[in-house]
């Protein structure tokens, strides 16, 4: 259609010329009837052109134009002898030069009859494609430019790496001797290419200047027109990405591999090294060593352990031995990644040697790296530096020491080395670096593996939540440190403050020790959530004269005559006097017991605050210096031992009005003589008022109305109750150690509005409004959504060829979604899951279904799939999602893979790349993409899972291979390179994937899941091998016998035992004989015979159908063997002429023996299958499709809605045409209701049937190719009735 939405119909001839030559060609069309009338056309390289309609019968002459000054070809191009669709012929044409130094120009011609009706009679209708091809195309699949020559000719040239050259002067009708030269290989042994060569691979011998041999592979393929394509490739490319000079050789060969010289001892080769196993007597193993010039004299590099050059990943240690006594040896870890090339390089194995570890600095700091054991060795080798946005390979200086890496920042003054951490496993962590003030600075470290290399990526941790946080809600400062680290790494968190933290030593156990000054310490595991051990401290206090302090704050009074901060003190002896307050002085500190005694701390032994003190062992307590108190006398306060008899004077109470007295002596108060508020004054117990007899004085009163000399109060040494509760909890990806006072009223579980903390800050600031003036966060309203789909949903997959692939049925779906301020929760379950294989003629109609469970199974009533996930909100500026848990539970399933459906699904989803797409991806680009993927994964969105569990309990896996695939599916299979073997009902037990506290990118988590289940499948290789068909499925036989014995023991079913044994034996016999017949059938080399066998076996489902298929297979085999010696030579002669006659005769002789043998095996397999179906246990339920395959193409050749009636009509059509699925149903209509006449219109025929609907009584069948006209005719009778007729006119 053009731009104006009009349909454009192009009318051209069916004779098309295609130019695949490198030059533009001129085509001369000469009509045989008119000698001098001719027409010339020009066709560009890579273009095609239809011959004008008036010249389709003209003779065709071709010549190149441009550089080649030659005439037209020596004879015209003929096409009229090809009459049938698919017929082709090849030929070669020569163009002689007009003069000059230009040689003969040759090209090949391929003529093919397209899929047009066969021509009849004298006049041959054009319907051909004529292709011009170069005679020889030389393809360079090496990483070097090559120079080529043909011996005994003047044909020479040069081909760049990855390019190709056309040899137009080569004569493919003669033998050719090809020679090549590449860098470092100046001599070769010419390769003989015989005339008429087809497809084969041969070796070419090249020799370097040291006469060392290297073998190249030359792949020769015949093309259309008799042309040849010669591809030159090396079996192995050795790519050195290790940053070290490496030298290679074959194991047990004395010389190094060819192409290596003295410069390879000094530095690594940038270009790949071509490698081959030149010696057939030595093992096909490779070994390597470090270049001799990498180290100074005194070191000798050793060859490493040999390794195979097979696909996979490996590691080798390269030792450099020291010849000087006392010096350690050097050891290098080199990763080896062997993989097949991509696209047309698939026959070359690319072996990449990379450092085992690659350090990538993506932070804003200049970083230094060192192994822990070499931190204080000043050496350029032991300590490496990396600028921001740079990377470098890393090798352990001392492999005999602990492989722990340390890092520090060069941009932080006095930065200390971090603790050592491992870099040989996949993980992510925060590294704690401290400056000279011991302040923490964090780096985020992500360790990922790509191929054999661990990429250690360092990024700034400013945008990441810390791994740990200490929230101190108490009123005292707390000291904390990682258990068993140096004392210099201890830190403090002030009261009402939060501090982020990362372990100083990541390799030590995850324990934190907390301590309170003057109190206890305790150790907590950061992996154990919940309450921990209490922290306790002595809640000592001063007994102060209130007037000398401000009551609210404890600051000195503004009255300088009294602002002396006087407290009770016992500096020496036992007398209590006034003294100025000194922080922490033990002689001024007191504590009150539960009985009301005031114990003097200075005269007591230090004690554990968590333990109760025995009153009998308490220190000196406050008492009076008298046997008994007198109501009118003043007595000096002193210290005495605890005495039960002096309870009246050793029990004290602080009154509400701010005085100190004995509860049993309410009229006596602790006081100082009036006017004696000074240091050293005696403290007395006496009545009030107290007036000195010598000096009259007016009594002063405080704000509470009591004399200032009697104002006595407590001042705590430390705030708080003295008991701190400690709790470990999770705040998203951060694990929090929360410290609260046990008597604190504030809720310890108060949510924090910002859990990304990069520095110490006050916890009280979290309650303040936003500093940027933005509106505060508005919590969402509660939302509940319930979705119930009792009949479920279904999805039909239809490809671009209007072919239904799968029908996915999900039954009884229930979803419940709840969202509130705290979290979002999704609970979804699917009761039934079934995926039907909707391909016509498939071996397995159901691809995926639930495995039938016995009645005793407690999980029988559970849904097929259940998903439970809970997500908590996170800050909008945080590029992360926080999930408390994700639980996916899948019931035991049965997966039956049909090879045809598998490759069609690959085609549908585009899960493959063509050769052209793969060729554009160079090896250097691949390495860059690999490193980029490892580095940029840090910037991706992250997901935190408190708990992730994927539980796929059991899988019954079956694979059914196809004997013959369509060309496009074969191409996809070839590109993917996935080999398939046939097996059935392999029991795969998979351990669940469980992770806790994961904070990773989606790609990291996906890779972890894929790696886990890949390893699980590898561990089940024995179960798969025991279920393969060519061994007769021995595990299936064992399971059947076990099930029968179990039923006999538990339920006493003797018949069940015999039934299971019969099923197991017959099933194993059927599979073994079927595999043997397939293998033997390929020996006959008759594709038509194999296709007929496949068609017979594909329509056998019941036991009777299997038996019928076996008998038919026997008949086909015997008949094929008897006629093979006649039909095969005839087919070979018609296809390849005289040569094909002898080839067909050989195939016929082989078929005489193999085809009857295959027929016997097919009969045995069919009979065994029939017995197996009959003896199938009732517990083995046979699943059927939910609905028949869709009839995709309607009358207008458009996709139409599903119709169950049309689907049944389609099945009926295939029962009429013996399952020829290329014929499509168009319509099924009733012609006459009374006569019960029906008509089926398909893409190839028209069927007229008589009787009820879908009755196989065929009246007439008309091929559309024979139909010339179809019209409706109405005939009116004499009585006025009208009779309708359908008139079909067939071709003569």
Coordinates of N, CA and C in Angstrom, one line a residue, residues 544-552 554-557 562-567 581 715:
X544 N 22.5 17.1 97.6 CA 22.9 18.5 97.5 C 22.1 19.5 98.3
X545 N 22.7 20.6 98.6 CA 21.9 21.7 99.2 C 21.3 22.5 98.0
X546 N 19.9 22.4 98.0 CA 19.2 22.9 96.8 C 19.4 24.3 96.5
X547 N 19.6 25.2 97.6 CA 19.7 26.6 97.3 C 21.0 27.0 96.6
X548 N 22.0 26.1 96.6 CA 23.2 26.4 95.9 C 23.2 25.9 94.4
X549 N 22.0 25.4 94.0 CA 21.8 25.0 92.6 C 20.5 25.6 92.1
X550 N 20.3 25.7 90.8 CA 19.0 26.0 90.2 C 18.2 24.7 90.2
X551 N 17.0 24.7 90.6 CA 16.3 23.5 90.8 C 16.0 22.8 89.5
X552 N 15.7 23.5 88.4 CA 15.3 22.9 87.2 C 16.5 22.3 86.4
X554 N 20.0 22.4 87.4 CA 21.3 22.0 88.1 C 22.4 23.0 87.9
X555 N 22.1 24.2 87.2 CA 23.2 25.1 87.0 C 23.3 26.0 88.3
X556 N 24.5 26.6 88.5 CA 24.7 27.4 89.8 C 23.6 28.5 89.9
X557 N 23.3 28.9 91.1 CA 22.4 30.0 91.4 C 23.0 31.3 91.0
X562 N 25.6 32.2 97.6 CA 25.2 30.8 97.9 C 25.6 29.9 96.7
X563 N 26.0 30.4 95.6 CA 26.3 29.6 94.4 C 27.6 28.9 94.6
X564 N 27.7 27.9 95.5 CA 28.9 27.1 95.7 C 28.7 25.7 95.4
X565 N 27.5 25.2 94.9 CA 27.2 23.8 94.5 C 27.7 22.9 95.7
X566 N 27.1 23.0 96.8 CA 27.5 22.3 98.0 C 26.7 21.0 98.0
X567 N 27.4 19.9 98.3 CA 26.9 18.6 98.5 C 27.4 17.9 99.7
X581 N 30.8 20.4 94.8 CA 30.5 19.2 93.9 C 31.7 18.9 93.0
X715 N 20.6 14.8 93.2 CA 21.1 15.1 91.9 C 21.8 13.8 91.3

